[in-house]
Every structure is written in structure tokens, then in C-alpha cells.
mmCIF file of C-alpha atoms and ligand atoms in Angstrom:
data_model
loop_
_atom_site.group_PDB
_atom_site.id
_atom_site.type_symbol
_atom_site.label_atom_id
_atom_site.label_comp_id
_atom_site.label_asym_id
_atom_site.label_seq_id
_atom_site.Cartn_x
_atom_site.Cartn_y
_atom_site.Cartn_z
ATOM 1 C CA MET A 17 -28.928 7.737 -14.514
ATOM 2 C CA THR A 18 -30.399 11.242 -14.600
ATOM 3 C CA GLU A 19 -31.147 12.805 -17.974
ATOM 4 C CA LYS A 20 -28.450 15.389 -17.246
ATOM 5 C CA SER A 21 -25.823 12.708 -16.720
ATOM 6 C CA LYS A 22 -26.974 10.745 -19.772
ATOM 7 C CA LYS A 23 -26.610 13.931 -21.781
ATOM 8 C CA HIS A 24 -23.077 14.414 -20.492
ATOM 9 C CA VAL A 25 -22.201 10.784 -21.312
ATOM 10 C CA ASP A 26 -23.572 11.091 -24.836
ATOM 11 C CA SER A 27 -22.198 14.554 -25.441
ATOM 12 C CA CYS A 28 -18.588 13.484 -25.104
ATOM 13 C CA ARG A 29 -17.103 14.222 -28.525
ATOM 14 C CA PHE A 30 -14.442 11.547 -27.983
ATOM 15 C CA CYS A 31 -12.040 14.259 -29.010
ATOM 16 C CA TRP A 32 -9.122 13.169 -26.753
ATOM 17 C CA MET A 33 -8.464 16.719 -25.609
ATOM 18 C CA CYS A 34 -8.645 15.610 -21.968
ATOM 19 C CA ARG A 35 -6.517 12.527 -22.502
ATOM 20 C CA HIS A 36 -3.086 13.937 -21.608
ATOM 21 C CA ILE A 37 -4.271 15.345 -18.279
ATOM 22 C CA CYS A 38 -5.558 12.164 -16.607
ATOM 23 C CA PRO A 39 -3.118 11.012 -13.902
ATOM 24 C CA ILE A 40 -4.444 7.456 -14.034
ATOM 25 C CA GLY A 41 -4.404 7.260 -17.831
ATOM 26 C CA ASN A 42 -0.889 8.682 -17.866
ATOM 27 C CA ALA A 43 0.254 6.123 -15.296
ATOM 28 C CA THR A 44 -1.261 3.086 -17.019
ATOM 29 C CA GLY A 45 -1.017 4.211 -20.641
ATOM 30 C CA LEU A 46 -4.342 2.448 -21.163
ATOM 31 C CA GLU A 47 -7.127 3.902 -23.255
ATOM 32 C CA ARG A 48 -9.707 2.456 -20.847
ATOM 33 C CA ASN A 49 -8.486 4.879 -18.191
ATOM 34 C CA THR A 50 -9.520 7.986 -20.076
ATOM 35 C CA ALA A 51 -12.756 9.910 -19.506
ATOM 36 C CA ARG A 52 -13.510 9.317 -23.176
ATOM 37 C CA ALA A 53 -13.423 5.517 -22.865
ATOM 38 C CA ARG A 54 -15.470 5.595 -19.660
ATOM 39 C CA ALA A 55 -18.130 7.718 -21.380
ATOM 40 C CA LEU A 56 -18.227 5.276 -24.285
ATOM 41 C CA GLY A 57 -18.765 2.308 -21.936
ATOM 42 C CA LEU A 58 -21.502 4.061 -19.949
ATOM 43 C CA SER A 59 -23.182 5.217 -23.133
ATOM 44 C CA MET A 60 -23.506 1.559 -24.159
ATOM 45 C CA VAL A 61 -24.887 0.672 -20.716
ATOM 46 C CA ASN A 62 -27.465 3.445 -21.100
ATOM 47 C CA ARG A 63 -28.430 1.963 -24.482
ATOM 48 C CA GLY A 64 -28.834 -1.514 -23.013
ATOM 49 C CA THR A 65 -25.916 -3.048 -24.908
ATOM 50 C CA PHE A 66 -24.652 -4.579 -21.655
ATOM 51 C CA GLY A 67 -25.150 -4.129 -17.912
ATOM 52 C CA LEU A 68 -23.371 -1.734 -15.570
ATOM 53 C CA SER A 69 -21.564 -4.680 -13.962
ATOM 54 C CA GLU A 70 -19.568 -5.093 -17.214
ATOM 55 C CA VAL A 71 -17.906 -1.668 -16.836
ATOM 56 C CA ILE A 72 -18.069 -1.099 -13.093
ATOM 57 C CA ASP A 73 -14.381 -1.927 -12.492
ATOM 58 C CA ASN A 74 -13.506 0.788 -14.969
ATOM 59 C CA VAL A 75 -15.805 3.253 -13.186
ATOM 60 C CA TYR A 76 -13.665 2.730 -10.053
ATOM 61 C CA GLU A 77 -10.427 3.405 -11.923
ATOM 62 C CA CYS A 78 -11.200 7.139 -11.845
ATOM 63 C CA ALA A 79 -9.837 9.366 -9.076
ATOM 64 C CA CYS A 80 -12.611 11.936 -9.633
ATOM 65 C CA CYS A 81 -9.841 14.528 -9.673
ATOM 66 C CA GLY A 82 -11.717 16.689 -12.156
ATOM 67 C CA ALA A 83 -8.723 17.392 -14.409
ATOM 68 C CA CYS A 84 -10.679 16.142 -17.436
ATOM 69 C CA THR A 85 -13.726 18.203 -16.437
ATOM 70 C CA LYS A 86 -11.604 21.313 -16.292
ATOM 71 C CA GLU A 87 -9.983 20.480 -19.614
ATOM 72 C CA CYS A 88 -13.110 19.365 -21.492
ATOM 73 C CA VAL A 89 -13.419 21.564 -24.522
ATOM 74 C CA THR A 90 -17.150 21.021 -24.771
ATOM 75 C CA GLY A 91 -17.900 21.668 -21.084
ATOM 76 C CA TRP A 92 -18.987 18.145 -20.129
ATOM 77 C CA ASP A 93 -18.373 16.690 -16.707
ATOM 78 C CA PRO A 94 -16.999 13.124 -16.577
ATOM 79 C CA VAL A 95 -16.859 13.229 -12.750
ATOM 80 C CA MET A 96 -20.605 13.788 -12.596
ATOM 81 C CA PHE A 97 -21.470 10.679 -14.586
ATOM 82 C CA VAL A 98 -18.858 8.564 -12.796
ATOM 83 C CA LYS A 99 -20.432 9.512 -9.456
ATOM 84 C CA GLU A 100 -23.900 8.660 -10.739
ATOM 85 C CA ALA A 101 -22.726 5.325 -12.104
ATOM 86 C CA ARG A 102 -21.274 4.498 -8.659
ATOM 87 C CA LEU A 103 -24.545 5.382 -6.951
ATOM 88 C CA ASP A 104 -26.448 3.250 -9.487
ATOM 89 C CA ALA A 105 -24.063 0.350 -8.912
ATOM 90 C CA ALA A 106 -24.559 0.588 -5.125
ATOM 91 C CA MET A 107 -28.322 0.645 -5.517
ATOM 92 C CA ASP A 108 -28.317 -2.203 -8.061
ATOM 93 C CA GLY A 109 -25.963 -4.329 -5.942
ATOM 94 C CA VAL A 110 -23.247 -4.528 -8.596
ATOM 95 C CA LEU A 111 -20.354 -2.877 -6.765
ATOM 96 C CA PRO A 112 -16.994 -4.642 -7.235
ATOM 97 C CA GLU A 113 -16.325 -6.896 -4.241
ATOM 98 C CA CYS A 114 -13.301 -4.876 -3.094
ATOM 99 C CA ILE A 115 -15.440 -1.717 -3.028
ATOM 100 C CA ASN A 116 -18.172 -3.510 -1.066
ATOM 101 C CA VAL A 117 -15.626 -4.369 1.619
ATOM 102 C CA LEU A 118 -14.461 -0.744 1.856
ATOM 103 C CA VAL A 119 -18.036 0.554 2.048
ATOM 104 C CA ASP A 120 -18.858 -1.954 4.803
ATOM 105 C CA ASN A 121 -15.742 -0.918 6.724
ATOM 106 C CA CYS A 122 -16.743 2.701 6.365
ATOM 107 C CA LEU A 123 -20.228 2.031 7.691
ATOM 108 C CA GLU A 124 -18.908 -0.005 10.609
ATOM 109 C CA THR A 125 -15.882 2.025 11.682
ATOM 110 C CA GLY A 126 -16.179 5.373 9.865
ATOM 111 C CA ASN A 127 -13.107 4.644 7.723
ATOM 112 C CA THR A 128 -12.573 2.380 4.727
ATOM 113 C CA TYR A 129 -9.519 0.813 6.357
ATOM 114 C CA GLY A 130 -11.659 -0.643 9.159
ATOM 115 C CA LEU A 131 -9.284 0.781 11.773
ATOM 116 C CA THR A 132 -10.356 1.702 15.279
ATOM 117 C CA GLU A 133 -7.115 2.132 17.238
ATOM 118 C CA VAL A 134 -5.445 5.544 17.292
ATOM 119 C CA ASP A 135 -1.649 5.637 17.472
ATOM 120 C CA ALA A 136 -0.462 6.149 21.065
ATOM 121 C CA ALA A 137 1.650 9.242 20.316
ATOM 122 C CA LEU A 138 -1.275 10.880 18.512
ATOM 123 C CA ALA A 139 -3.701 9.950 21.298
ATOM 124 C CA GLU A 140 -1.376 11.610 23.807
ATOM 125 C CA VAL A 141 -1.187 14.848 21.776
ATOM 126 C CA MET A 142 -4.942 14.796 21.114
ATOM 127 C CA GLY A 143 -5.536 14.460 24.852
ATOM 128 C CA ARG A 144 -4.023 17.922 25.372
ATOM 129 C CA HIS A 145 -6.988 19.364 23.432
ATOM 130 C CA ALA A 146 -9.938 17.385 24.707
ATOM 131 C CA GLU A 147 -11.505 20.401 26.400
ATOM 132 C CA LYS A 148 -14.294 22.190 24.528
ATOM 133 C CA THR A 149 -13.318 25.499 22.886
ATOM 134 C CA ASP A 150 -14.784 27.570 20.032
ATOM 135 C CA VAL A 151 -12.427 26.074 17.439
ATOM 136 C CA VAL A 152 -12.257 22.409 16.507
ATOM 137 C CA LEU A 153 -9.417 20.939 14.455
ATOM 138 C CA PHE A 154 -10.922 18.247 12.208
ATOM 139 C CA LEU A 155 -8.170 15.727 11.439
ATOM 140 C CA GLY A 156 -9.908 13.290 9.077
ATOM 141 C CA VAL A 157 -9.554 9.540 8.775
ATOM 142 C CA ASP A 158 -6.307 9.419 6.776
ATOM 143 C CA ALA A 159 -4.381 11.491 9.317
ATOM 144 C CA THR A 160 -6.015 9.817 12.311
ATOM 145 C CA TYR A 161 -5.527 6.201 11.253
ATOM 146 C CA LYS A 162 -2.930 6.045 8.467
ATOM 147 C CA VAL A 163 -0.534 8.987 8.881
ATOM 148 C CA PRO A 164 -0.682 9.873 12.601
ATOM 149 C CA GLU A 165 2.582 11.841 12.415
ATOM 150 C CA ALA A 166 0.814 14.309 10.093
ATOM 151 C CA ALA A 167 -2.002 14.732 12.628
ATOM 152 C CA VAL A 168 0.535 15.272 15.427
ATOM 153 C CA ASN A 169 2.295 17.933 13.356
ATOM 154 C CA ALA A 170 -0.981 19.702 12.507
ATOM 155 C CA ILE A 171 -1.727 19.926 16.239
ATOM 156 C CA LYS A 172 1.811 21.159 16.969
ATOM 157 C CA VAL A 173 1.466 23.926 14.362
ATOM 158 C CA LEU A 174 -1.674 25.294 16.024
ATOM 159 C CA GLU A 175 -0.003 24.972 19.431
ATOM 160 C CA LYS A 176 2.956 26.946 18.077
ATOM 161 C CA ALA A 177 0.538 29.729 17.060
ATOM 162 C CA GLY A 178 -0.998 29.751 20.552
ATOM 163 C CA VAL A 179 -4.448 28.776 19.272
ATOM 164 C CA SER A 180 -6.944 27.458 21.790
ATOM 165 C CA PHE A 181 -8.610 24.519 20.041
ATOM 166 C CA THR A 182 -10.320 21.191 20.501
ATOM 167 C CA VAL A 183 -9.596 17.812 18.935
ATOM 168 C CA LEU A 184 -12.459 15.349 19.192
ATOM 169 C CA GLU A 185 -11.559 12.059 20.828
ATOM 170 C CA ASN A 186 -14.092 10.207 18.691
ATOM 171 C CA GLU A 187 -14.108 12.304 15.564
ATOM 172 C CA PRO A 188 -17.018 11.299 13.301
ATOM 173 C CA ALA A 189 -16.415 10.556 9.627
ATOM 174 C CA SER A 190 -17.073 13.525 7.344
ATOM 175 C CA GLY A 191 -18.573 11.237 4.705
ATOM 176 C CA GLN A 192 -15.847 12.055 2.160
ATOM 177 C CA GLN A 193 -14.876 8.407 1.650
ATOM 178 C CA LEU A 194 -18.462 7.258 1.150
ATOM 179 C CA GLU A 195 -19.071 10.231 -1.131
ATOM 180 C CA TYR A 196 -16.193 9.049 -3.284
ATOM 181 C CA LEU A 197 -17.269 5.387 -3.219
ATOM 182 C CA ILE A 198 -21.065 5.540 -3.515
ATOM 183 C CA SER A 199 -21.779 9.231 -4.006
ATOM 184 C CA ALA A 200 -25.141 10.587 -2.818
ATOM 185 C CA ALA A 201 -26.429 7.367 -1.212
ATOM 186 C CA ASN A 202 -28.566 7.685 1.922
ATOM 187 C CA GLU A 203 -25.736 6.130 3.937
ATOM 188 C CA THR A 204 -23.396 8.936 2.834
ATOM 189 C CA LYS A 205 -25.884 11.618 3.795
ATOM 190 C CA GLU A 206 -26.555 9.963 7.161
ATOM 191 C CA GLN A 207 -22.831 9.947 7.917
ATOM 192 C CA MET A 208 -22.620 13.609 6.924
ATOM 193 C CA ASN A 209 -25.595 14.589 9.103
ATOM 194 C CA THR A 210 -24.074 12.824 12.118
ATOM 195 C CA CYS A 211 -20.808 14.663 11.534
ATOM 196 C CA ALA A 212 -22.550 18.041 11.149
ATOM 197 C CA GLU A 213 -24.376 17.499 14.442
ATOM 198 C CA ALA A 214 -21.095 16.843 16.233
ATOM 199 C CA LEU A 215 -19.472 19.959 14.759
ATOM 200 C CA ASN A 216 -22.345 22.354 15.200
ATOM 201 C CA GLY A 217 -21.412 22.995 18.832
ATOM 202 C CA PHE A 218 -18.316 24.846 17.607
ATOM 203 C CA ALA A 219 -18.008 28.307 16.082
ATOM 204 C CA LYS A 220 -15.233 27.304 13.680
ATOM 205 C CA VAL A 221 -14.029 24.048 12.109
ATOM 206 C CA VAL A 222 -10.425 24.043 10.875
ATOM 207 C CA VAL A 223 -10.229 21.212 8.350
ATOM 208 C CA PHE A 224 -6.848 19.539 8.052
ATOM 209 C CA ASP A 225 -7.582 17.211 5.125
ATOM 210 C CA PRO A 226 -8.586 18.823 1.788
ATOM 211 C CA GLN A 227 -10.773 15.766 1.052
ATOM 212 C CA ASP A 228 -12.940 16.632 4.076
ATOM 213 C CA ALA A 229 -12.854 20.350 3.281
ATOM 214 C CA LYS A 230 -14.233 19.658 -0.189
ATOM 215 C CA VAL A 231 -17.318 17.809 1.085
ATOM 216 C CA PHE A 232 -17.913 20.230 3.992
ATOM 217 C CA LYS A 233 -17.892 23.176 1.634
ATOM 218 C CA ARG A 234 -19.521 21.585 -1.425
ATOM 219 C CA GLU A 235 -21.558 18.388 -0.986
ATOM 220 C CA TYR A 236 -22.917 19.361 2.447
ATOM 221 C CA LYS A 237 -24.401 22.494 0.874
ATOM 222 C CA GLU A 238 -25.647 20.728 -2.267
ATOM 223 C CA TRP A 239 -27.306 17.953 -0.261
ATOM 224 C CA GLY A 240 -28.821 20.138 2.468
ATOM 225 C CA VAL A 241 -26.590 18.899 5.303
ATOM 226 C CA GLU A 242 -26.733 21.698 7.827
ATOM 227 C CA LEU A 243 -23.258 22.529 9.043
ATOM 228 C CA LYS A 244 -23.668 25.812 10.918
ATOM 229 C CA ALA A 245 -20.070 26.220 12.064
ATOM 230 C CA GLU A 246 -17.710 28.296 9.929
ATOM 231 C CA VAL A 247 -15.527 25.964 7.870
ATOM 232 C CA VAL A 248 -11.964 26.987 7.070
ATOM 233 C CA THR A 249 -9.256 24.922 5.455
ATOM 234 C CA PHE A 250 -6.062 24.336 7.407
ATOM 235 C CA THR A 251 -4.062 26.155 4.723
ATOM 236 C CA THR A 252 -6.258 29.270 4.812
ATOM 237 C CA TYR A 253 -6.239 29.213 8.609
ATOM 238 C CA LEU A 254 -2.436 29.176 8.640
ATOM 239 C CA ALA A 255 -2.339 32.073 6.175
ATOM 240 C CA GLU A 256 -4.660 34.032 8.510
ATOM 241 C CA LEU A 257 -2.544 33.223 11.567
ATOM 242 C CA LEU A 258 0.558 34.453 9.744
ATOM 243 C CA GLU A 259 -1.174 37.643 8.651
ATOM 244 C CA LYS A 260 -2.273 38.360 12.225
ATOM 245 C CA GLY A 261 1.252 37.702 13.477
ATOM 246 C CA GLU A 262 0.104 34.810 15.663
ATOM 247 C CA LEU A 263 2.265 32.413 13.699
ATOM 248 C CA THR A 264 5.789 33.642 13.159
ATOM 249 C CA ALA A 265 8.114 32.620 10.364
ATOM 250 C CA VAL A 266 11.759 32.734 9.431
ATOM 251 C CA ASN A 267 12.352 32.351 5.715
ATOM 252 C CA SER A 268 15.084 29.808 5.017
ATOM 253 C CA GLY A 269 15.468 30.977 1.403
ATOM 254 C CA LYS A 270 15.206 27.382 0.274
ATOM 255 C CA ALA A 271 13.432 26.822 -3.072
ATOM 256 C CA VAL A 272 10.506 24.401 -3.043
ATOM 257 C CA VAL A 273 7.558 23.565 -5.293
ATOM 258 C CA TYR A 274 4.000 23.179 -4.069
ATOM 259 C CA GLN A 275 1.758 20.231 -4.905
ATOM 260 C CA ASP A 276 -1.754 21.705 -5.128
ATOM 261 C CA PRO A 277 -4.366 19.224 -3.859
ATOM 262 C CA PHE A 278 -7.098 19.347 -6.521
ATOM 263 C CA GLN A 279 -9.767 19.557 -3.805
ATOM 264 C CA LEU A 280 -8.315 22.920 -2.762
ATOM 265 C CA SER A 281 -7.181 24.420 -6.039
ATOM 266 C CA ARG A 282 -9.808 23.099 -8.473
ATOM 267 C CA ASP A 283 -12.829 22.374 -6.292
ATOM 268 C CA LEU A 284 -12.515 25.206 -3.768
ATOM 269 C CA ALA A 285 -10.484 27.745 -5.816
ATOM 270 C CA GLU A 286 -7.870 28.009 -3.070
ATOM 271 C CA ILE A 287 -4.646 28.917 -4.840
ATOM 272 C CA GLU A 288 -3.001 31.860 -3.062
ATOM 273 C CA GLU A 289 -3.360 30.933 0.623
ATOM 274 C CA PRO A 290 -0.993 27.938 0.695
ATOM 275 C CA ARG A 291 1.514 29.893 -1.391
ATOM 276 C CA LYS A 292 1.395 32.719 1.164
ATOM 277 C CA VAL A 293 2.244 30.223 3.894
ATOM 278 C CA ILE A 294 5.050 28.584 1.926
ATOM 279 C CA SER A 295 6.490 31.964 0.915
ATOM 280 C CA ALA A 296 6.800 32.922 4.579
ATOM 281 C CA TYR A 297 9.144 29.993 5.201
ATOM 282 C CA ALA A 298 10.774 29.298 1.816
ATOM 283 C CA VAL A 299 10.831 30.346 -1.835
ATOM 284 C CA CYS A 300 7.742 28.960 -3.544
ATOM 285 C CA ASN A 301 8.320 27.930 -7.145
ATOM 286 C CA GLU A 302 5.917 26.147 -9.467
ATOM 287 C CA MET A 303 6.176 22.841 -11.270
ATOM 288 C CA LEU A 304 4.435 21.650 -14.379
ATOM 289 C CA CYS A 305 0.626 21.656 -13.921
ATOM 290 C CA PHE A 306 -0.087 23.777 -10.862
ATOM 291 C CA GLY A 307 -3.003 25.664 -9.365
ATOM 292 C CA LYS A 308 -6.249 24.735 -11.104
ATOM 293 C CA ASP A 309 -4.246 22.650 -13.577
ATOM 294 C CA THR A 310 -2.698 20.525 -10.855
ATOM 295 C CA MET A 311 -1.931 16.861 -11.431
ATOM 296 C CA TRP A 312 -3.080 14.537 -8.646
ATOM 297 C CA ALA A 313 -0.274 12.630 -6.877
ATOM 298 C CA GLY A 314 -2.234 9.613 -5.633
ATOM 299 C CA ASN A 315 -4.007 8.833 -2.375
ATOM 300 C CA LEU A 316 -4.440 6.199 0.293
ATOM 301 C CA LEU A 317 -7.969 5.170 -0.607
ATOM 302 C CA MET A 318 -7.364 4.096 -4.225
ATOM 303 C CA LYS A 319 -4.174 2.390 -3.092
ATOM 304 C CA GLU A 320 -6.506 -0.166 -1.494
ATOM 305 C CA TRP A 321 -7.479 -1.585 -4.909
ATOM 306 C CA MET A 322 -4.931 -0.120 -7.362
ATOM 307 C CA PRO A 323 -1.612 -0.024 -5.439
ATOM 308 C CA ASP A 324 0.692 -0.348 -8.458
ATOM 309 C CA VAL A 325 -1.096 2.359 -10.424
ATOM 310 C CA ILE A 326 -1.107 4.758 -7.469
ATOM 311 C CA ALA A 327 2.632 4.175 -7.045
ATOM 312 C CA ARG A 328 3.149 5.129 -10.717
ATOM 313 C CA VAL A 329 0.942 8.215 -10.341
ATOM 314 C CA ALA A 330 3.211 9.392 -7.510
ATOM 315 C CA VAL A 331 6.366 8.664 -9.524
ATOM 316 C CA ASP A 332 4.976 10.733 -12.423
ATOM 317 C CA ARG A 333 4.382 13.682 -10.133
ATOM 318 C CA ILE A 334 7.870 13.456 -8.665
ATOM 319 C CA ASN A 335 9.184 13.462 -12.233
ATOM 320 C CA ASN A 336 7.212 16.690 -12.849
ATOM 321 C CA ALA A 337 9.141 18.251 -9.967
ATOM 322 C CA LYS A 338 12.441 16.938 -11.283
ATOM 323 C CA GLY A 339 11.548 18.388 -14.678
ATOM 324 C CA VAL A 340 11.772 21.922 -13.277
ATOM 325 C CA GLY A 341 14.904 21.126 -11.279
ATOM 326 C CA ALA A 342 13.090 21.084 -7.930
ATOM 327 C CA ASP A 343 14.499 19.051 -5.074
ATOM 328 C CA THR A 344 11.662 19.571 -2.561
ATOM 329 C CA ILE A 345 7.894 19.177 -2.897
ATOM 330 C CA VAL A 346 5.644 20.688 -0.237
ATOM 331 C CA THR A 347 2.248 19.010 0.143
ATOM 332 C CA ALA A 348 -0.962 20.130 1.855
ATOM 333 C CA SER A 349 -2.852 16.864 1.489
ATOM 334 C CA VAL A 350 -2.148 14.080 3.923
ATOM 335 C CA SER A 351 -2.998 11.378 1.382
ATOM 336 C CA GLU A 352 -0.798 12.893 -1.354
ATOM 337 C CA TYR A 353 1.979 13.248 1.208
ATOM 338 C CA ALA A 354 1.678 9.538 2.003
ATOM 339 C CA SER A 355 1.509 8.596 -1.662
ATOM 340 C CA LEU A 356 4.600 10.633 -2.618
ATOM 341 C CA LYS A 357 6.548 9.540 0.465
ATOM 342 C CA ALA A 358 5.918 5.895 -0.417
ATOM 343 C CA VAL A 359 8.057 6.206 -3.568
ATOM 344 C CA GLU A 360 11.552 4.893 -2.993
ATOM 345 C CA GLN A 361 13.792 7.679 -4.272
ATOM 346 C CA ALA A 362 16.259 10.156 -2.835
ATOM 347 C CA GLU A 363 16.369 12.987 -5.358
ATOM 348 C CA VAL A 364 13.237 14.902 -4.330
ATOM 349 C CA LYS A 365 12.412 15.501 -0.684
ATOM 350 C CA ILE A 366 8.721 15.326 0.217
ATOM 351 C CA ILE A 367 7.631 17.526 3.109
ATOM 352 C CA SER A 368 4.245 18.548 4.410
ATOM 353 C CA LEU A 369 3.207 22.122 5.009
ATOM 354 C CA GLU A 370 3.255 21.357 8.743
ATOM 355 C CA GLU A 371 6.846 20.135 8.560
ATOM 356 C CA LEU A 372 7.805 23.318 6.707
ATOM 357 C CA VAL A 373 6.177 25.487 9.394
ATOM 358 C CA LEU A 374 7.759 23.475 12.209
ATOM 359 C CA GLY A 375 11.162 23.551 10.496
ATOM 360 C CA GLU A 376 11.426 19.758 10.444
HETATM 361 S S1 LIG B 16 -11.542 12.687 -13.112
HETATM 362 FE FE1 LIG B 16 -9.285 12.573 -13.093
HETATM 363 S S2 LIG B 16 -8.840 10.377 -12.921
HETATM 364 FE FE2 LIG B 16 -10.979 10.539 -13.596
HETATM 365 S S3 LIG B 16 -10.898 10.440 -15.848
HETATM 366 FE FE3 LIG B 16 -10.873 12.609 -15.257
HETATM 367 S S4 LIG B 16 -8.690 13.152 -15.188
HETATM 368 FE FE4 LIG B 16 -8.837 10.902 -15.120
HETATM 369 S S1 LIG B 17 -14.662 14.580 -21.932
HETATM 370 FE FE1 LIG B 17 -14.565 16.456 -23.186
HETATM 371 S S2 LIG B 17 -12.389 16.749 -23.683
HETATM 372 FE FE2 LIG B 17 -12.643 14.616 -22.988
HETATM 373 S S3 LIG B 17 -12.947 13.393 -24.863
HETATM 374 FE FE3 LIG B 17 -15.008 13.969 -24.106
HETATM 375 S S4 LIG B 17 -15.502 15.909 -25.132
HETATM 376 FE FE4 LIG B 17 -13.282 15.569 -25.406
#
């Protein structure tokens, strides 16, 4: 572990001020799922009390959502040392077996799910945009393989706005899943470089999934991956299309709340753009913990090894919406959409930004 990370591990005051904000800790109610407990375990590893393998399961119980980092009263960054511990575990060969399988899948197929077949309806819609243009819509692995209806809707929204764009038939992985699983390993950077090469023939990349947008705009720069094309999030692109009048809207007057994906609101400081889009079609209200203070609503990747916890994380977020009397949550993250939709309940409707724009 770098000296900087060791300092962050040891500098945790164990003050509990970040405890209430952790979506995983809130869902499990377990002390081990707090940033504080993780720092304590890693501090003992750094002191040689026991090996990293003793706490590695716990290291993978963190969503790296950054809520604790934002909340930390002393300015320490639990996400940073979690990422370093994961890289160390990969290099030392002590990854949990379930994580090894996901990493292998990712290296073989580009996605942790090990999927290679694209849904027929999505393939048909993608085929309409195979021709090379200046703009490429980057769908991401979750939309391509797990939630194809979201990918179809994203394409339909750009078609509705009359945008001329390309969708890659064999879209390379952005590296976001490997970045989450094994951080700055050579394999992650190789995947990112391959992706950058494929995208550099375009002037603009419109990124549908906030998880991809985060790595394109942050890790690629930090790690020297040269992505020359302009990168714009799907949400910001829609806000621009509305402003230019290329996307038209009729406001239904319906009240909704917006689930900020932390990758957009916390990591990329994108707060206003999605609200501008929502406000064109509906009345955008706020629920508890929004904007930079957003509470993560679960994802598809962690569901692979913590399905029950991810289900509870989603239930908690739906309860946040109920708490302000909301009956509709609008999402801009395909994996949060899937996580929230998976909860069996009828009181709060879950819709994606694309569904809102398309009036579905
Ligand atoms: S990064 Fe998120 S999931 Fe991980 S400890 Fe902090 S608040 Fe919890
Ligand atoms: S990470 Fe920060 S806020 Fe959380 S327990 Fe440690 S010092 Fe306190």
C-alpha cells in the first residue's frame, strides 16, 4: 500500500461521522460494513497482525460510492484505500474466488457476466446506426447485456432528436468493471487503452452509463489513457439537445423525484443537467439525500456476490422516496434502474430518464 493510503487508513479517527451515510452499512446494520471498520482491519494488515486475505471479503463489501469520503470530517478517503487493497489483493493472488471469476469473465468477454450474445431487439435497433458518423453512443456493458430495453430506449431518444450517431457493433469494454474490481492493474489499463483507440475515430462520445462516464472523465486522465474524443454524459447531451430545440418536450405536470447516480453528482459534479431534462417533462422534486449527498440504490455488479444486500439497498432508497410522499423515481443509471426495478412493490414507480423523454 502506498504511504498516502497507509496514512489515510491510520488517520481515520473512528469517529462514526460517516456511519449513517453508507448504503451498505445501512442495509446490513453491521459494523463491519462501515468505512471505519474497514480502515481498522486494513490498519492491522499494514501492521502485520494478519494477512490481507483475512479481510479481503470485507474490502469487497464496499460499493466505492464515496458517500463516506464526502462526509469524512477529517478529509480522509476510504475509497482510495479500498481500491489500493483490491489492487494489492489481485497482485498477491488473494482475491475472493467469486471476484476471480468475475475478473476472468471480464478479461475474456469484456463484461463480468461473461455474456456475449446481444438481445435480438437491441441488435436490430443498433443495426440502424452501424454507419460511421462523428458521434458515437457508448452503451456500456450493463445496458448491452443485462438491460437491453434501456439501450433500445437510449437509441430511440437520440433518434427522436434527429441526431446522426453511431453505435458500435462490438463495443469494447470501458474498463469500469475492472477498475472497480482490481483498480489500477495493468489489465484494467490495457482494456482502457483498447477502448480509447476504438473511440478516437469519433469527434464526440455520448456516454449512456454513468459508470463508464466516470472512468472516461476521471481514471483515463489520471492514468494517462489518451481519449481524444470529446466525452459527454447522456444526461448533459440531452440537456443540450433540449436547449437547442432539437429535442422537444411537453411537460406532463407530474411530480417525480430524481435518483442522482453518485458517479454523476459526486464524482463528476453533474447536478443541474439531469434536473433540466426532467423539468422539461415533469415537475422535479427532491428526496432525502440528493445531489452530492445522494444515496446509492444498488447495482448489477455487486448483485453478483451480495444479492440480498443489494436488494435491501434498493428497498431503502425506495423508502427515501416514500418518505417525501413521492410516487415516481426517475433514474439516470442503468444499473440503479435495474436494482430499483427488481424490488417487488407497487407504491413507487421506477422510470428511466429515457422513458420519461419517450413518454413511456
Ligand atoms: S464508499 Fe460507500 S459503500 Fe463504501 S464504505 Fe463508503 S459509504 Fe459505504
Ligand atoms: S472515515 Fe472519516 S468520518 Fe468516517 S470514521 Fe473515519 S474519520 Fe470518521
